[in-house]
PDB file of C-alpha atoms in Angstrom:
ATOM      1  CA  ARG A 100      25.249  88.518  88.196  1.00 89.00           C
ATOM      2  CA  LEU A 101      21.630  88.075  87.811  1.00 90.00           C
ATOM      3  CA  VAL A 102      22.064  87.411  83.872  1.00 94.00           C
ATOM      4  CA  GLU A 103      25.173  84.899  84.243  1.00 96.00           C
ATOM      5  CA  ALA A 104      22.787  83.517  86.598  1.00 94.00           C
ATOM      6  CA  VAL A 105      20.415  83.040  84.288  1.00 95.00           C
ATOM      7  CA  ALA A 106      22.114  81.927  81.560  1.00 96.00           C
ATOM      8  CA  LEU A 107      23.934  79.144  83.503  1.00 96.00           C
ATOM      9  CA  ALA A 108      21.199  77.201  84.821  1.00 94.00           C
ATOM     10  CA  SER A 109      19.089  77.939  81.162  1.00 94.00           C
ATOM     11  CA  ALA A 110      21.909  76.082  79.955  1.00 96.00           C
ATOM     12  CA  THR A 111      21.429  72.754  82.160  1.00 94.00           C
ATOM     13  CA  GLY A 112      17.948  72.639  80.879  1.00 92.00           C
ATOM     14  CA  ALA A 113      16.504  73.945  83.697  1.00 90.00           C
ATOM     15  CA  ALA A 114      12.975  75.755  83.290  1.00 91.00           C
ATOM     16  CA  VAL A 115      14.651  79.480  85.463  1.00 93.00           C
ATOM     17  CA  GLU A 116      11.746  81.253  87.272  1.00 93.00           C
ATOM     18  CA  VAL A 117      12.607  84.810  89.149  1.00 93.00           C
ATOM     19  CA  VAL A 118      10.866  86.653  91.557  1.00 93.00           C
ATOM     20  CA  THR A 119      11.210  90.520  91.411  1.00 92.00           C
ATOM     21  CA  ALA A 120       9.879  93.919  92.735  1.00 90.00           C
ATOM     22  CA  LEU A 121      10.683  94.563  89.083  1.00 90.00           C
ATOM     23  CA  ALA A 122      11.308  98.710  89.814  1.00 85.00           C
ATOM     24  CA  SER A 123      14.587  97.713  91.171  1.00 83.00           C
ATOM     25  CA  VAL A 124      15.800  95.935  87.836  1.00 87.00           C
ATOM     26  CA  LYS A 125      17.816  98.214  85.516  1.00 90.00           C
ATOM     27  CA  PRO A 126      15.743  98.085  82.175  1.00 91.00           C
ATOM     28  CA  ARG A 127      19.348  96.592  80.426  1.00 93.00           C
ATOM     29  CA  GLN A 128      20.129  93.934  82.687  1.00 92.00           C
ATOM     30  CA  LEU A 129      16.065  93.136  82.416  1.00 93.00           C
ATOM     31  CA  THR A 130      16.206  92.715  78.394  1.00 93.00           C
ATOM     32  CA  ALA A 131      19.368  90.360  78.689  1.00 95.00           C
ATOM     33  CA  ALA A 132      18.077  87.981  81.394  1.00 93.00           C
ATOM     34  CA  LEU A 133      15.115  87.467  79.365  1.00 94.00           C
ATOM     35  CA  GLU A 134      17.226  86.761  76.115  1.00 93.00           C
ATOM     36  CA  ALA A 135      20.072  84.260  78.505  1.00 94.00           C
ATOM     37  CA  GLY A 136      16.441  82.488  78.669  1.00 92.00           C
ATOM     38  CA  LEU A 137      14.187  83.077  81.523  1.00 93.00           C
ATOM     39  CA  SER A 138      11.790  80.447  81.252  1.00 93.00           C
ATOM     40  CA  ARG A 139       9.440  82.331  84.236  1.00 94.00           C
ATOM     41  CA  LEU A 140       9.210  85.934  85.456  1.00 95.00           C
ATOM     42  CA  THR A 141       6.969  86.978  88.757  1.00 96.00           C
ATOM     43  CA  VAL A 142       6.121  90.198  89.422  1.00 96.00           C
ATOM     44  CA  SER A 143       5.559  91.265  92.883  1.00 95.00           C
ATOM     45  CA  LEU A 144       2.659  94.155  92.800  1.00 96.00           C
ATOM     46  CA  HIS A 145       1.293  94.629  96.103  1.00 95.00           C
ATOM     47  CA  THR A 146      -0.679  97.923  94.977  1.00 96.00           C
ATOM     48  CA  LEU A 147      -1.747 100.173  92.172  1.00 97.00           C
ATOM     49  CA  ASP A 148      -1.805 102.895  94.210  1.00 96.00           C
ATOM     50  CA  PRO A 149       1.504 105.105  94.306  1.00 95.00           C
ATOM     51  CA  GLU A 150       1.200 106.763  97.776  1.00 95.00           C
ATOM     52  CA  ARG A 151       1.059 102.976  98.730  1.00 94.00           C
ATOM     53  CA  PHE A 152       3.498 101.959  96.528  1.00 94.00           C
ATOM     54  CA  ARG A 153       6.050 104.406  98.184  1.00 92.00           C
ATOM     55  CA  GLU A 154       4.841 102.964 101.765  1.00 89.00           C
ATOM     56  CA  LEU A 155       5.127  99.596 101.264  1.00 88.00           C
ATOM     57  CA  TYR A 156       8.346  99.865  98.708  1.00 87.00           C
ATOM     58  CA  GLY A 157      10.213 102.390  99.931  1.00 86.00           C
ATOM     59  CA  PHE A 158      11.866 102.776  97.064  1.00 85.00           C
ATOM     60  CA  SER A 159      11.324 103.721  93.121  1.00 89.00           C
ATOM     61  CA  THR A 160       7.934 104.273  91.346  1.00 93.00           C
ATOM     62  CA  LEU A 161       4.731 102.599  90.289  1.00 95.00           C
ATOM     63  CA  ASP A 162       5.280 104.054  87.412  1.00 95.00           C
ATOM     64  CA  ASP A 163       8.655 102.343  87.365  1.00 94.00           C
ATOM     65  CA  MET A 164       7.509  99.287  87.834  1.00 95.00           C
ATOM     66  CA  LEU A 165       4.554  99.549  85.643  1.00 96.00           C
ATOM     67  CA  GLY A 166       6.852 100.720  82.796  1.00 95.00           C
ATOM     68  CA  LYS A 167       9.349  98.150  82.956  1.00 95.00           C
ATOM     69  CA  LEU A 168       6.431  95.453  83.612  1.00 96.00           C
ATOM     70  CA  GLU A 169       5.280  96.907  80.401  1.00 96.00           C
ATOM     71  CA  MET A 170       8.353  96.159  79.090  1.00 94.00           C
ATOM     72  CA  VAL A 171       8.438  92.508  79.586  1.00 95.00           C
ATOM     73  CA  LEU A 172       4.413  91.753  78.078  1.00 95.00           C
ATOM     74  CA  ALA A 173       5.787  93.865  75.145  1.00 94.00           C
ATOM     75  CA  TRP A 174       8.683  91.470  74.603  1.00 92.00           C
ATOM     76  CA  ARG A 175       6.833  88.599  75.311  1.00 91.00           C
ATOM     77  CA  ASP A 176       4.590  88.993  72.345  1.00 89.00           C
ATOM     78  CA  ARG A 177       6.751  90.260  69.984  1.00 87.00           C
ATOM     79  CA  ARG A 178       9.090  87.473  70.493  1.00 80.00           C
ATOM     80  CA  GLY A 179       6.378  84.244  71.148  1.00 73.00           C
ATOM     81  CA  TYR A 180       8.782  83.161  73.528  1.00 72.00           C
ATOM     82  CA  SER A 181       7.235  80.680  75.799  1.00 80.00           C
ATOM     83  CA  LEU A 182       8.058  82.932  78.438  1.00 91.00           C
ATOM     84  CA  THR A 183       5.265  83.153  81.200  1.00 93.00           C
ATOM     85  CA  VAL A 184       4.361  86.346  83.008  1.00 95.00           C
ATOM     86  CA  ASP A 185       2.715  86.296  86.687  1.00 96.00           C
ATOM     87  CA  LEU A 186       1.874  88.603  89.487  1.00 98.00           C
ATOM     88  CA  ALA A 187       2.388  87.791  92.999  1.00 97.00           C
ATOM     89  CA  PHE A 188       0.581  89.708  96.114  1.00 97.00           C
ATOM     90  CA  VAL A 189       1.492  89.738  99.017  1.00 94.00           C
ATOM     91  CA  ALA A 190      -2.502  90.302 101.672  1.00 95.00           C
ATOM     92  CA  MET A 191      -2.065  92.347 104.232  1.00 93.00           C
ATOM     93  CA  ASP A 192      -4.800  94.564 106.031  1.00 92.00           C
ATOM     94  CA  ARG A 193      -4.106  97.474 104.388  1.00 91.00           C
ATOM     95  CA  ASN A 194      -4.153  96.254 101.061  1.00 95.00           C
ATOM     96  CA  LEU A 195      -6.865  93.921 100.660  1.00 95.00           C
ATOM     97  CA  ASP A 196      -9.410  96.405  99.415  1.00 96.00           C
ATOM     98  CA  GLU A 197      -6.681  96.495  96.069  1.00 97.00           C
ATOM     99  CA  LEU A 198      -7.052  92.620  94.971  1.00 97.00           C
ATOM    100  CA  GLN A 199      -9.944  92.676  93.334  1.00 97.00           C
ATOM    101  CA  ARG A 200      -8.143  95.674  91.262  1.00 97.00           C
ATOM    102  CA  ILE A 201      -5.091  94.398  91.025  1.00 98.00           C
ATOM    103  CA  ALA A 202      -6.266  91.507  89.173  1.00 98.00           C
ATOM    104  CA  SER A 203      -8.447  93.031  86.702  1.00 98.00           C
ATOM    105  CA  PHE A 204      -5.190  94.903  86.249  1.00 98.00           C
ATOM    106  CA  ALA A 205      -3.259  91.130  85.131  1.00 98.00           C
ATOM    107  CA  ALA A 206      -6.600  90.144  82.815  1.00 97.00           C
ATOM    108  CA  GLN A 207      -6.070  94.254  80.766  1.00 97.00           C
ATOM    109  CA  CYS A 208      -2.568  92.604  80.098  1.00 95.00           C
ATOM    110  CA  ASN A 209      -3.266  89.325  79.522  1.00 94.00           C
ATOM    111  CA  ILE A 210      -1.463  87.862  82.595  1.00 95.00           C
ATOM    112  CA  PRO A 211      -3.830  84.657  83.963  1.00 95.00           C
ATOM    113  CA  VAL A 212      -2.386  84.096  87.312  1.00 96.00           C
ATOM    114  CA  VAL A 213      -1.893  86.092  90.494  1.00 97.00           C
ATOM    115  CA  ALA A 214      -0.400  84.133  93.450  1.00 96.00           C
ATOM    116  CA  VAL A 215      -1.735  85.588  96.552  1.00 96.00           C
ATOM    117  CA  HIS A 216       0.777  85.110  99.667  1.00 93.00           C
ATOM    118  CA  PRO A 217      -0.937  85.981 103.228  1.00 92.00           C
ATOM    119  CA  VAL A 218       1.784  88.376 105.118  1.00 89.00           C
ATOM    120  CA  ILE A 219       4.479  86.584 106.896  1.00 83.00           C
ATOM    121  CA  SER A 220       6.024  88.002 109.985  1.00 72.00           C
ATOM    122  CA  ARG A 221       9.794  88.774 109.711  1.00 64.00           C
ATOM    123  CA  ASP A 222      12.422  90.513 111.653  1.00 62.00           C
ATOM    124  CA  PRO A 223      13.326  93.447 111.214  1.00 60.00           C
ATOM    125  CA  LEU A 224      10.286  94.626 109.898  1.00 61.00           C
ATOM    126  CA  PRO A 225      10.561  97.953 108.656  1.00 64.00           C
ATOM    127  CA  LEU A 226       6.018  98.554 108.553  1.00 63.00           C
ATOM    128  CA  GLY A 227       5.766  97.278 112.331  1.00 67.00           C
ATOM    129  CA  GLU A 228       4.383  94.563 113.937  1.00 72.00           C
ATOM    130  CA  VAL A 229       2.396  91.922 112.037  1.00 80.00           C
ATOM    131  CA  ALA A 230      -1.447  92.603 113.302  1.00 83.00           C
ATOM    132  CA  GLU A 231      -2.446  90.051 110.829  1.00 89.00           C
ATOM    133  CA  ARG A 232      -1.123  87.315 112.779  1.00 86.00           C
ATOM    134  CA  SER A 233      -1.041  85.885 116.198  1.00 84.00           C
ATOM    135  CA  PRO A 234       1.211  85.913 118.484  1.00 80.00           C
ATOM    136  CA  ASP A 235       2.238  81.914 117.706  1.00 76.00           C
ATOM    137  CA  GLY A 236       2.628  83.029 113.707  1.00 78.00           C
ATOM    138  CA  MET A 237      -0.612  82.167 112.423  1.00 80.00           C
ATOM    139  CA  LEU A 238      -3.276  84.232 110.566  1.00 86.00           C
ATOM    140  CA  GLU A 239      -5.394  85.736 112.865  1.00 88.00           C
ATOM    141  CA  ASN A 240      -8.963  84.433 112.346  1.00 87.00           C
ATOM    142  CA  GLY A 241     -10.636  87.890 111.364  1.00 92.00           C
ATOM    143  CA  PHE A 242      -8.297  88.442 108.610  1.00 92.00           C
ATOM    144  CA  ARG A 243      -8.010  85.342 107.132  1.00 91.00           C
ATOM    145  CA  GLU A 244     -12.103  85.717 106.770  1.00 93.00           C
ATOM    146  CA  ARG A 245     -11.708  88.724 105.219  1.00 95.00           C
ATOM    147  CA  LEU A 246      -9.116  87.585 102.565  1.00 95.00           C
ATOM    148  CA  LEU A 247     -11.009  84.398 102.112  1.00 94.00           C
ATOM    149  CA  ASP A 248     -14.454  86.831 101.510  1.00 95.00           C
ATOM    150  CA  ALA A 249     -11.870  89.091  98.981  1.00 96.00           C
ATOM    151  CA  VAL A 250     -10.780  86.191  97.256  1.00 96.00           C
ATOM    152  CA  THR A 251     -13.933  84.685  96.615  1.00 95.00           C
ATOM    153  CA  THR A 252     -15.573  88.048  95.584  1.00 97.00           C
ATOM    154  CA  THR A 253     -12.365  88.509  93.078  1.00 97.00           C
ATOM    155  CA  ARG A 254     -12.821  85.631  91.686  1.00 97.00           C
ATOM    156  CA  ARG A 255     -16.273  85.805  90.832  1.00 97.00           C
ATOM    157  CA  VAL A 256     -15.609  89.416  89.533  1.00 97.00           C
ATOM    158  CA  VAL A 257     -12.919  88.553  87.041  1.00 97.00           C
ATOM    159  CA  PRO A 258     -13.105  84.999  86.315  1.00 97.00           C
ATOM    160  CA  ASP A 259     -10.644  84.656  83.542  1.00 96.00           C
ATOM    161  CA  VAL A 260      -7.703  85.296  85.964  1.00 97.00           C
ATOM    162  CA  ALA A 261      -6.958  82.198  88.326  1.00 96.00           C
ATOM    163  CA  LEU A 262      -6.049  83.710  91.944  1.00 96.00           C
ATOM    164  CA  GLN A 263      -3.416  81.142  93.910  1.00 93.00           C
ATOM    165  CA  LEU A 264      -3.814  80.719  97.272  1.00 91.00           C
ATOM    166  CA  SER A 265       0.130  80.075  98.158  1.00 85.00           C
ATOM    167  CA  SER A 266      -1.092  79.570 102.321  1.00 78.00           C
ATOM    168  CA  SER A 267      -2.128  75.945 103.124  1.00 74.00           C
ATOM    169  CA  GLU A 268      -3.513  78.313 106.454  1.00 77.00           C
ATOM    170  CA  LEU A 269      -6.568  79.148 103.597  1.00 78.00           C
ATOM    171  CA  SER A 270      -7.691  75.853 103.067  1.00 73.00           C
ATOM    172  CA  SER A 271      -9.929  73.521 104.862  1.00 66.00           C
ATOM    173  CA  ILE A 272      -7.845  71.112 107.307  1.00 64.00           C
ATOM    174  CA  SER A 273      -9.298  67.643 106.505  1.00 69.00           C
ATOM    175  CA  ARG A 274      -8.631  64.294 108.883  1.00 77.00           C
ATOM    176  CA  LEU A 275      -5.425  61.896 108.233  1.00 82.00           C
ATOM    177  CA  ASP A 276      -5.662  58.699 107.136  1.00 82.00           C
ATOM    178  CA  GLY A 277      -3.824  56.643 105.694  1.00 82.00           C
ATOM    179  CA  HIS A 278      -3.198  58.288 102.669  1.00 82.00           C
ATOM    180  CA  SER A 279      -0.882  60.934 102.157  1.00 80.00           C
ATOM    181  CA  ARG A 280      -1.728  64.876 101.685  1.00 77.00           C
ATOM    182  CA  LEU A 281      -0.860  67.914 102.768  1.00 76.00           C
ATOM    183  CA  TRP A 282      -0.874  69.004 106.515  1.00 75.00           C
ATOM    184  CA  PRO A 283      -0.621  72.872 107.340  1.00 69.00           C
ATOM    185  CA  GLY A 284       0.659  72.738 111.202  1.00 69.00           C
ATOM    186  CA  PRO A 285       1.928  70.364 113.821  1.00 75.00           C
ATOM    187  CA  LEU A 286       1.005  66.648 112.593  1.00 81.00           C
ATOM    188  CA  PRO A 287      -1.298  65.004 114.949  1.00 83.00           C
ATOM    189  CA  ALA A 288      -0.123  62.040 117.278  1.00 87.00           C
ATOM    190  CA  GLY A 289       1.244  59.094 115.195  1.00 88.00           C
ATOM    191  CA  ALA A 290       1.247  60.838 111.680  1.00 88.00           C
ATOM    192  CA  LYS A 291       4.338  60.342 109.954  1.00 87.00           C
ATOM    193  CA  ILE A 292       5.683  62.990 106.986  1.00 85.00           C
ATOM    194  CA  GLY A 293       5.264  61.134 103.419  1.00 81.00           C
ATOM    195  CA  GLY A 294       6.818  63.460 101.195  1.00 77.00           C
ATOM    196  CA  CYS A 295       8.117  67.246 100.669  1.00 74.00           C
ATOM    197  CA  ASP A 296       6.388  69.318  98.282  1.00 68.00           C
ATOM    198  CA  GLN A 297       9.402  71.239  97.616  1.00 72.00           C
ATOM    199  CA  SER A 298      11.749  68.262  97.171  1.00 76.00           C
ATOM    200  CA  PRO A 299      15.376  69.427  97.799  1.00 78.00           C
ATOM    201  CA  PHE A 300      16.769  66.604  94.716  1.00 81.00           C
ATOM    202  CA  ASP A 301      14.246  68.430  92.454  1.00 78.00           C
ATOM    203  CA  THR A 302      14.367  72.797  93.439  1.00 78.00           C
ATOM    204  CA  VAL A 303      16.878  74.823  94.106  1.00 78.00           C
ATOM    205  CA  HIS A 304      15.554  78.368  95.521  1.00 74.00           C
ATOM    206  CA  VAL A 305      18.665  81.479  95.223  1.00 72.00           C
ATOM    207  CA  LEU A 306      17.251  84.013  98.195  1.00 63.00           C
TER     208      LEU A 306
END
């Protein structure tokens, strides 16, 4: 019922976003969702290697995904419609070497943004334990440094594509004072929560 959901949300005047692996969506359903008023499509692309694609995704093929992405981009360019298309890259030890390649691919496709998400631990996880995180769930220091190095290099080599870091774990932690600011992790003694970056009164996430 994806198409009906997009149409219903779009009819309220809301900006409607969908995050998808894309390879699992039928072409007819994808086109219908675009026609129904989709505002933004984020494609989860973690590799451009066919063998690694099968390992990470467990279904479909890289060619199938890229074919559907090409269809979306052609639809966007043909319609002149204000559809935003971007990529989401889940960073792992096994694919960190591909960040620059994926950013270059985005530039070739006129996709202006790649969001970088450090892998998170979920149970069950078919790919095995998340070695990139320590037992307390925080990013392992070595992986964090390798990821930041990869981001710095990619930004220098592919300056036309914006790399957006989704995790506050990749930002320098400043000191808290009397002014509200983003703060990852446990609050220090005496600190209070001043707001939420995703207010339940302004946003709805359907997973």
